[in-house]
mmCIF file of C-alpha atoms in Angstrom:
data_model
loop_
_atom_site.group_PDB
_atom_site.id
_atom_site.type_symbol
_atom_site.label_atom_id
_atom_site.label_comp_id
_atom_site.label_asym_id
_atom_site.label_seq_id
_atom_site.Cartn_x
_atom_site.Cartn_y
_atom_site.Cartn_z
ATOM 1 C CA MET A 1 42.338 66.367 13.310
ATOM 2 C CA LEU A 2 41.346 67.349 9.750
ATOM 3 C CA GLY A 3 43.905 64.992 8.231
ATOM 4 C CA TYR A 4 42.731 62.163 10.495
ATOM 5 C CA THR A 5 39.119 62.788 9.422
ATOM 6 C CA VAL A 6 40.015 62.760 5.721
ATOM 7 C CA ARG A 7 41.946 59.491 6.116
ATOM 8 C CA ARG A 8 39.024 57.832 7.844
ATOM 9 C CA ILE A 9 36.607 58.971 5.117
ATOM 10 C CA LEU A 10 38.896 57.689 2.354
ATOM 11 C CA GLN A 11 39.177 54.341 4.123
ATOM 12 C CA MET A 12 35.399 54.019 3.909
ATOM 13 C CA VAL A 13 35.416 53.987 0.096
ATOM 14 C CA PRO A 14 36.852 50.469 -0.456
ATOM 15 C CA VAL A 15 34.655 49.173 2.373
ATOM 16 C CA VAL A 16 31.530 50.498 0.646
ATOM 17 C CA LEU A 17 32.613 49.044 -2.694
ATOM 18 C CA GLY A 18 33.471 45.661 -1.201
ATOM 19 C CA ALA A 19 30.323 45.426 0.922
ATOM 20 C CA THR A 20 27.956 46.430 -1.879
ATOM 21 C CA PHE A 21 29.688 44.056 -4.305
ATOM 22 C CA ILE A 22 29.254 41.095 -1.924
ATOM 23 C CA ILE A 23 25.644 42.026 -1.144
ATOM 24 C CA TYR A 24 24.770 42.413 -4.828
ATOM 25 C CA ALA A 25 26.523 39.162 -5.728
ATOM 26 C CA LEU A 26 24.653 37.193 -3.065
ATOM 27 C CA THR A 27 21.357 38.703 -4.168
ATOM 28 C CA PHE A 28 22.170 37.982 -7.817
ATOM 29 C CA LEU A 29 22.729 34.313 -6.905
ATOM 30 C CA MET A 30 19.357 33.978 -5.161
ATOM 31 C CA PRO A 31 17.461 31.007 -6.637
ATOM 32 C CA GLY A 32 14.222 31.554 -8.517
ATOM 33 C CA ASP A 33 12.928 33.949 -11.137
ATOM 34 C CA PRO A 34 11.822 37.332 -9.748
ATOM 35 C CA VAL A 35 9.312 37.791 -12.572
ATOM 36 C CA ALA A 36 7.740 34.409 -11.814
ATOM 37 C CA ALA A 37 7.537 35.356 -8.119
ATOM 38 C CA LEU A 38 5.845 38.622 -9.127
ATOM 39 C CA THR A 39 3.161 37.005 -11.284
ATOM 40 C CA GLY A 40 2.498 34.007 -9.046
ATOM 41 C CA SER A 41 0.252 31.301 -10.473
ATOM 42 C CA ARG A 42 -1.022 33.504 -13.312
ATOM 43 C CA PRO A 43 1.563 33.583 -16.101
ATOM 44 C CA LEU A 44 2.017 36.784 -18.070
ATOM 45 C CA PRO A 45 2.337 36.980 -21.841
ATOM 46 C CA GLU A 46 5.886 36.502 -23.107
ATOM 47 C CA SER A 47 5.956 40.051 -24.444
ATOM 48 C CA THR A 48 5.091 41.476 -21.015
ATOM 49 C CA VAL A 49 7.713 39.315 -19.319
ATOM 50 C CA ALA A 50 10.297 40.476 -21.851
ATOM 51 C CA GLN A 51 9.410 44.131 -21.183
ATOM 52 C CA ILE A 52 9.772 43.655 -17.426
ATOM 53 C CA ARG A 53 13.117 41.915 -17.761
ATOM 54 C CA LEU A 54 14.324 44.656 -20.122
ATOM 55 C CA ALA A 55 13.114 47.497 -17.876
ATOM 56 C CA TYR A 56 14.879 46.068 -14.819
ATOM 57 C CA HIS A 57 17.988 44.836 -16.696
ATOM 58 C CA LEU A 58 17.422 41.309 -15.423
ATOM 59 C CA ASP A 59 19.118 39.729 -18.419
ATOM 60 C CA ASP A 60 22.242 41.890 -18.223
ATOM 61 C CA PRO A 61 25.498 40.316 -16.980
ATOM 62 C CA PHE A 62 26.194 40.614 -13.268
ATOM 63 C CA LEU A 63 28.942 43.237 -13.595
ATOM 64 C CA VAL A 64 26.730 45.397 -15.809
ATOM 65 C CA GLN A 65 23.882 45.232 -13.299
ATOM 66 C CA TYR A 66 26.240 46.048 -10.441
ATOM 67 C CA GLY A 67 27.766 48.946 -12.352
ATOM 68 C CA ASN A 68 24.335 50.405 -13.091
ATOM 69 C CA TYR A 69 23.377 50.047 -9.452
ATOM 70 C CA MET A 70 26.510 51.838 -8.231
ATOM 71 C CA LEU A 71 26.014 54.655 -10.720
ATOM 72 C CA GLY A 72 22.498 55.147 -9.416
ATOM 73 C CA LEU A 73 23.706 54.906 -5.822
ATOM 74 C CA LEU A 74 26.190 57.730 -6.388
ATOM 75 C CA GLN A 75 23.211 59.862 -7.397
ATOM 76 C CA GLY A 76 21.193 58.868 -4.344
ATOM 77 C CA ASN A 77 19.050 56.409 -6.319
ATOM 78 C CA PHE A 78 18.584 53.045 -4.571
ATOM 79 C CA GLY A 79 16.502 51.725 -7.459
ATOM 80 C CA ILE A 80 12.776 50.959 -7.819
ATOM 81 C CA ASP A 81 10.760 47.884 -6.960
ATOM 82 C CA PHE A 82 8.536 45.905 -9.345
ATOM 83 C CA PHE A 83 5.622 48.244 -8.614
ATOM 84 C CA GLY A 84 7.555 51.343 -9.654
ATOM 85 C CA ARG A 85 8.087 52.633 -6.104
ATOM 86 C CA PRO A 86 11.488 54.121 -5.165
ATOM 87 C CA VAL A 87 13.341 51.808 -2.795
ATOM 88 C CA LEU A 88 14.679 54.754 -0.796
ATOM 89 C CA GLY A 89 11.116 55.924 -0.198
ATOM 90 C CA LEU A 90 10.108 52.466 1.038
ATOM 91 C CA ILE A 91 13.054 52.411 3.441
ATOM 92 C CA LEU A 92 12.395 55.902 4.797
ATOM 93 C CA GLU A 93 8.724 55.025 5.268
ATOM 94 C CA ARG A 94 9.625 52.055 7.512
ATOM 95 C CA LEU A 95 12.696 53.598 9.148
ATOM 96 C CA PRO A 96 10.934 55.371 12.071
ATOM 97 C CA VAL A 97 9.704 52.050 13.520
ATOM 98 C CA THR A 98 13.134 50.430 13.184
ATOM 99 C CA PHE A 99 14.901 53.490 14.604
ATOM 100 C CA ALA A 100 12.527 53.682 17.594
ATOM 101 C CA LEU A 101 13.065 49.982 18.330
ATOM 102 C CA ALA A 102 16.852 50.220 17.941
ATOM 103 C CA MET A 103 17.168 53.336 20.119
ATOM 104 C CA THR A 104 14.953 51.877 22.857
ATOM 105 C CA ALA A 105 16.990 48.669 22.834
ATOM 106 C CA TRP A 106 20.263 50.625 22.843
ATOM 107 C CA VAL A 107 19.287 52.677 25.893
ATOM 108 C CA LEU A 108 18.163 49.549 27.768
ATOM 109 C CA LYS A 109 21.324 47.732 26.726
ATOM 110 C CA MET A 110 23.495 50.600 27.972
ATOM 111 C CA ALA A 111 21.719 50.710 31.323
ATOM 112 C CA ILE A 112 21.807 46.941 31.891
ATOM 113 C CA GLY A 113 25.290 46.288 30.504
ATOM 114 C CA LEU A 114 27.040 49.168 32.247
ATOM 115 C CA ALA A 115 25.357 48.471 35.580
ATOM 116 C CA ILE A 116 26.279 44.782 35.590
ATOM 117 C CA GLY A 117 29.776 45.415 34.191
ATOM 118 C CA VAL A 118 30.650 48.110 36.734
ATOM 119 C CA TYR A 119 29.126 46.054 39.565
ATOM 120 C CA GLY A 120 31.215 43.020 38.612
ATOM 121 C CA GLY A 121 34.386 45.039 38.016
ATOM 122 C CA LEU A 122 34.255 46.725 41.405
ATOM 123 C CA ARG A 123 33.753 43.349 43.091
ATOM 124 C CA ASN A 124 36.425 41.382 41.281
ATOM 125 C CA GLY A 125 36.501 37.805 42.547
ATOM 126 C CA GLN A 126 33.467 38.272 44.801
ATOM 127 C CA ALA A 127 29.833 37.174 44.461
ATOM 128 C CA GLY A 128 28.935 40.204 42.333
ATOM 129 C CA ASP A 129 31.684 39.369 39.867
ATOM 130 C CA HIS A 130 30.485 35.758 39.641
ATOM 131 C CA PHE A 131 26.944 36.988 38.959
ATOM 132 C CA ALA A 132 28.181 39.199 36.117
ATOM 133 C CA LEU A 133 30.138 36.281 34.654
ATOM 134 C CA VAL A 134 27.144 33.919 34.779
ATOM 135 C CA PHE A 135 24.897 36.572 33.210
ATOM 136 C CA THR A 136 27.250 37.165 30.291
ATOM 137 C CA VAL A 137 27.885 33.463 29.640
ATOM 138 C CA ILE A 138 24.175 32.596 29.602
ATOM 139 C CA PHE A 139 22.995 35.369 27.318
ATOM 140 C CA LEU A 140 26.010 35.249 25.022
ATOM 141 C CA GLY A 141 25.307 31.558 24.462
ATOM 142 C CA ILE A 142 21.559 31.767 23.759
ATOM 143 C CA PRO A 143 20.581 32.844 20.205
ATOM 144 C CA GLY A 144 18.575 36.048 20.085
ATOM 145 C CA PHE A 145 15.638 34.545 18.200
ATOM 146 C CA VAL A 146 15.245 31.899 20.935
ATOM 147 C CA ILE A 147 15.001 34.622 23.599
ATOM 148 C CA ALA A 148 12.553 36.533 21.382
ATOM 149 C CA LEU A 149 10.251 33.562 20.769
ATOM 150 C CA GLY A 150 10.321 32.591 24.445
ATOM 151 C CA ALA A 151 9.546 36.124 25.643
ATOM 152 C CA GLN A 152 6.807 36.507 23.051
ATOM 153 C CA THR A 153 5.159 33.254 24.147
ATOM 154 C CA VAL A 154 5.409 33.860 27.906
ATOM 155 C CA PHE A 155 4.758 37.590 28.259
ATOM 156 C CA GLY A 156 2.626 38.135 25.165
ATOM 157 C CA VAL A 157 0.546 34.960 24.793
ATOM 158 C CA GLN A 158 0.418 33.251 28.190
ATOM 159 C CA LEU A 159 0.525 36.204 30.596
ATOM 160 C CA GLY A 160 -0.942 38.786 28.225
ATOM 161 C CA TRP A 161 1.105 41.640 29.664
ATOM 162 C CA VAL A 162 1.870 43.061 26.210
ATOM 163 C CA ASP A 163 0.664 42.515 22.666
ATOM 164 C CA PRO A 164 2.570 39.533 21.240
ATOM 165 C CA ALA A 165 2.893 41.213 17.819
ATOM 166 C CA GLY A 166 2.342 44.515 16.041
ATOM 167 C CA ILE A 167 2.620 48.097 17.253
ATOM 168 C CA ARG A 168 -1.052 48.853 17.892
ATOM 169 C CA ALA A 169 -0.307 49.973 21.466
ATOM 170 C CA GLY A 170 2.299 52.479 20.229
ATOM 171 C CA TRP A 171 5.550 53.484 21.897
ATOM 172 C CA PRO A 172 6.661 52.440 24.483
ATOM 173 C CA LEU A 173 4.216 49.585 25.246
ATOM 174 C CA ALA A 174 4.514 47.903 21.860
ATOM 175 C CA PHE A 175 8.298 48.360 21.764
ATOM 176 C CA ILE A 176 9.347 47.473 25.297
ATOM 177 C CA LEU A 177 9.329 43.661 24.941
ATOM 178 C CA PRO A 178 11.200 43.392 21.602
ATOM 179 C CA ALA A 179 13.603 46.128 22.727
ATOM 180 C CA LEU A 180 14.239 44.345 26.014
ATOM 181 C CA VAL A 181 14.927 41.098 24.145
ATOM 182 C CA MET A 182 17.506 42.854 21.977
ATOM 183 C CA ALA A 183 18.979 44.674 24.990
ATOM 184 C CA ILE A 184 19.414 41.580 27.167
ATOM 185 C CA GLU A 185 21.257 39.702 24.460
ATOM 186 C CA ALA A 186 23.488 42.647 23.536
ATOM 187 C CA SER A 187 24.102 43.830 27.110
ATOM 188 C CA ALA A 188 25.974 40.606 27.919
ATOM 189 C CA GLY A 189 28.876 41.606 25.662
ATOM 190 C CA LEU A 190 28.823 45.168 27.000
ATOM 191 C CA ALA A 191 28.883 43.920 30.598
ATOM 192 C CA ARG A 192 31.842 41.637 29.863
ATOM 193 C CA LEU A 193 33.791 44.438 28.168
ATOM 194 C CA THR A 194 33.025 46.961 30.933
ATOM 195 C CA ARG A 195 33.985 44.530 33.676
ATOM 196 C CA THR A 196 37.282 43.545 31.994
ATOM 197 C CA SER A 197 38.243 47.134 31.209
ATOM 198 C CA LEU A 198 37.476 48.303 34.751
ATOM 199 C CA VAL A 199 39.439 45.458 36.350
ATOM 200 C CA ASP A 200 42.484 46.285 34.190
ATOM 201 C CA VAL A 201 42.301 49.978 35.071
ATOM 202 C CA LEU A 202 41.953 49.289 38.792
ATOM 203 C CA ARG A 203 45.297 47.462 38.669
ATOM 204 C CA ALA A 204 47.090 50.427 37.079
ATOM 205 C CA GLU A 205 49.991 52.121 38.863
ATOM 206 C CA TYR A 206 48.514 55.620 38.709
ATOM 207 C CA LEU A 207 45.517 54.476 40.765
ATOM 208 C CA ARG A 208 47.870 53.170 43.436
ATOM 209 C CA THR A 209 49.538 56.542 43.412
ATOM 210 C CA ALA A 210 46.157 58.264 43.753
ATOM 211 C CA ARG A 211 45.300 56.113 46.750
ATOM 212 C CA ALA A 212 48.719 56.780 48.290
ATOM 213 C CA LYS A 213 48.074 60.530 48.013
ATOM 214 C CA GLY A 214 45.033 60.096 50.210
ATOM 215 C CA LEU A 215 42.265 60.473 47.645
ATOM 216 C CA SER A 216 38.957 59.019 48.770
ATOM 217 C CA PRO A 217 37.879 55.675 47.236
ATOM 218 C CA ARG A 218 34.869 57.381 45.641
ATOM 219 C CA ARG A 219 37.075 59.933 43.898
ATOM 220 C CA VAL A 220 39.564 57.284 42.784
ATOM 221 C CA ILE A 221 36.841 55.148 41.247
ATOM 222 C CA TRP A 222 34.521 57.774 39.757
ATOM 223 C CA GLY A 223 37.114 60.416 38.936
ATOM 224 C CA HIS A 224 39.906 58.233 37.568
ATOM 225 C CA ALA A 225 39.107 54.527 37.144
ATOM 226 C CA LEU A 226 35.732 54.719 35.421
ATOM 227 C CA ARG A 227 36.763 57.615 33.228
ATOM 228 C CA ASN A 228 39.647 55.649 31.722
ATOM 229 C CA ALA A 229 37.805 52.333 31.659
ATOM 230 C CA MET A 230 35.032 53.870 29.561
ATOM 231 C CA ILE A 231 37.266 54.649 26.550
ATOM 232 C CA PRO A 232 36.889 51.210 24.858
ATOM 233 C CA VAL A 233 33.300 51.020 26.103
ATOM 234 C CA VAL A 234 32.390 54.269 24.315
ATOM 235 C CA THR A 235 33.756 52.821 21.076
ATOM 236 C CA TYR A 236 31.742 49.653 21.540
ATOM 237 C CA LEU A 237 28.551 51.562 22.361
ATOM 238 C CA GLY A 238 28.844 53.745 19.279
ATOM 239 C CA LEU A 239 29.337 50.812 16.934
ATOM 240 C CA SER A 240 26.633 48.762 18.628
ATOM 241 C CA LEU A 241 24.041 51.459 17.962
ATOM 242 C CA ALA A 242 24.468 50.904 14.232
ATOM 243 C CA GLY A 243 24.478 47.155 14.840
ATOM 244 C CA MET A 244 21.152 47.486 16.638
ATOM 245 C CA LEU A 245 19.554 48.679 13.407
ATOM 246 C CA GLY A 246 20.670 45.482 11.691
ATOM 247 C CA GLY A 247 19.626 43.314 14.630
ATOM 248 C CA ALA A 248 16.194 44.916 14.632
ATOM 249 C CA VAL A 249 15.512 43.315 11.243
ATOM 250 C CA ILE A 250 15.205 39.835 12.810
ATOM 251 C CA ILE A 251 13.272 40.977 15.887
ATOM 252 C CA GLU A 252 10.811 42.933 13.739
ATOM 253 C CA ALA A 253 10.057 39.834 11.711
ATOM 254 C CA ILE A 254 9.374 37.800 14.882
ATOM 255 C CA PHE A 255 7.162 40.460 16.492
ATOM 256 C CA ASN A 256 5.508 41.439 13.175
ATOM 257 C CA MET A 257 6.541 45.073 13.403
ATOM 258 C CA PRO A 258 6.153 47.215 10.256
ATOM 259 C CA GLY A 259 9.782 48.267 10.062
ATOM 260 C CA ILE A 260 12.665 47.577 7.741
ATOM 261 C CA GLY A 261 12.732 43.936 8.874
ATOM 262 C CA GLY A 262 9.250 43.263 7.549
ATOM 263 C CA LEU A 263 10.142 44.999 4.310
ATOM 264 C CA MET A 264 13.256 42.838 3.986
ATOM 265 C CA VAL A 265 11.338 39.584 4.561
ATOM 266 C CA THR A 266 8.686 40.555 2.002
ATOM 267 C CA ALA A 267 11.341 41.481 -0.539
ATOM 268 C CA ILE A 268 13.161 38.171 -0.073
ATOM 269 C CA ASN A 269 9.929 36.185 -0.480
ATOM 270 C CA ASN A 270 9.067 38.145 -3.637
ATOM 271 C CA LYS A 271 12.620 37.824 -5.039
ATOM 272 C CA GLU A 272 12.883 41.631 -5.233
ATOM 273 C CA GLY A 273 16.650 41.858 -5.277
ATOM 274 C CA THR A 274 16.663 45.632 -5.695
ATOM 275 C CA VAL A 275 14.838 46.132 -2.395
ATOM 276 C CA VAL A 276 17.034 43.589 -0.575
ATOM 277 C CA VAL A 277 20.213 45.221 -1.858
ATOM 278 C CA GLY A 278 18.878 48.694 -1.071
ATOM 279 C CA ILE A 279 18.101 47.816 2.552
ATOM 280 C CA ALA A 280 21.427 46.046 3.061
ATOM 281 C CA THR A 281 23.307 48.944 1.460
ATOM 282 C CA MET A 282 21.523 51.451 3.691
ATOM 283 C CA LEU A 283 22.456 49.446 6.793
ATOM 284 C CA VAL A 284 26.080 49.292 5.656
ATOM 285 C CA LEU A 285 26.182 53.058 5.102
ATOM 286 C CA VAL A 286 24.619 53.723 8.511
ATOM 287 C CA TYR A 287 27.149 51.426 10.170
ATOM 288 C CA LEU A 288 30.062 53.160 8.423
ATOM 289 C CA VAL A 289 28.798 56.616 9.386
ATOM 290 C CA PHE A 290 28.500 55.578 13.038
ATOM 291 C CA ASN A 291 31.941 53.992 12.805
ATOM 292 C CA LEU A 292 33.346 57.272 11.493
ATOM 293 C CA LEU A 293 31.697 59.279 14.288
ATOM 294 C CA VAL A 294 33.062 56.888 16.904
ATOM 295 C CA ASP A 295 36.566 57.106 15.428
ATOM 296 C CA LEU A 296 36.396 60.907 15.486
ATOM 297 C CA LEU A 297 35.145 60.877 19.077
ATOM 298 C CA TYR A 298 37.900 58.453 20.028
ATOM 299 C CA GLY A 299 40.428 60.770 18.369
ATOM 300 C CA ILE A 300 39.185 63.608 20.563
ATOM 301 C CA ILE A 301 39.333 61.496 23.738
ATOM 302 C CA ASP A 302 42.742 60.005 22.963
ATOM 303 C CA PRO A 303 44.811 62.222 20.588
ATOM 304 C CA ARG A 304 47.389 59.429 20.150
ATOM 305 C CA VAL A 305 45.145 57.601 17.645
ATOM 306 C CA ARG A 306 45.410 60.530 15.198
ATOM 307 C CA ILE A 307 49.050 59.746 14.490
#
């Protein structure tokens, strides 16, 4: 198990380098002058502009800027914004809102997706299976921002059941609608995976043997079928938790929640590449850490993957 863990950690290194390089390159190619975006309609003296560009290495070649960023990242330094504030501090300040939204959405997604997937899998070819199929097709085909805008308009503006934006009501009232929007969209894929995995397991020979031995249907399903069908589902759930943090960025912007999403939108509008790269890098690192934990858990569940 130790050797498997070390291999997985070493495999993360080129992924981090490649992901940060692409993120930094895309940010470097963003149109517009960040100093001009900072000053707005009031131009600064040339000497002040030159000092800002020198302090933030804006005139350095791309590879030099990227190298400096990676050196700082190895020391835990995500850079500073144009107001002298550490980017890591800005992220950690907004992270609780994003984490609360992502966790709420993940729990709702797990409940909805597993329930519909198991219901459809146990009723293969029947009305319940058709319902699960229709559910997954509809919500896999509708973009998440469309669901978010529709839910915000209907439940927040027209019906007034929840606040259409902000987190004034606190958790869970202010989080339930955006979390449910994220959960419904994401639960469609989970339901499809759960249903397919369960149907495949129910056709396995060892379940026929279990039935032939006289085991009750409840024990066959709950003690054998679901346990084996959940192996790929556990992997998907672990990775999707990290993906929820990234998906929360868009939902936060729509519902005006003061999380990482709002910080990202503000940084893009202000051409603050350091903040944009810092947020994207943090999300990549979180995703890789969750990926590592899932791989280790999968190695415990199924020792064959350690080979």
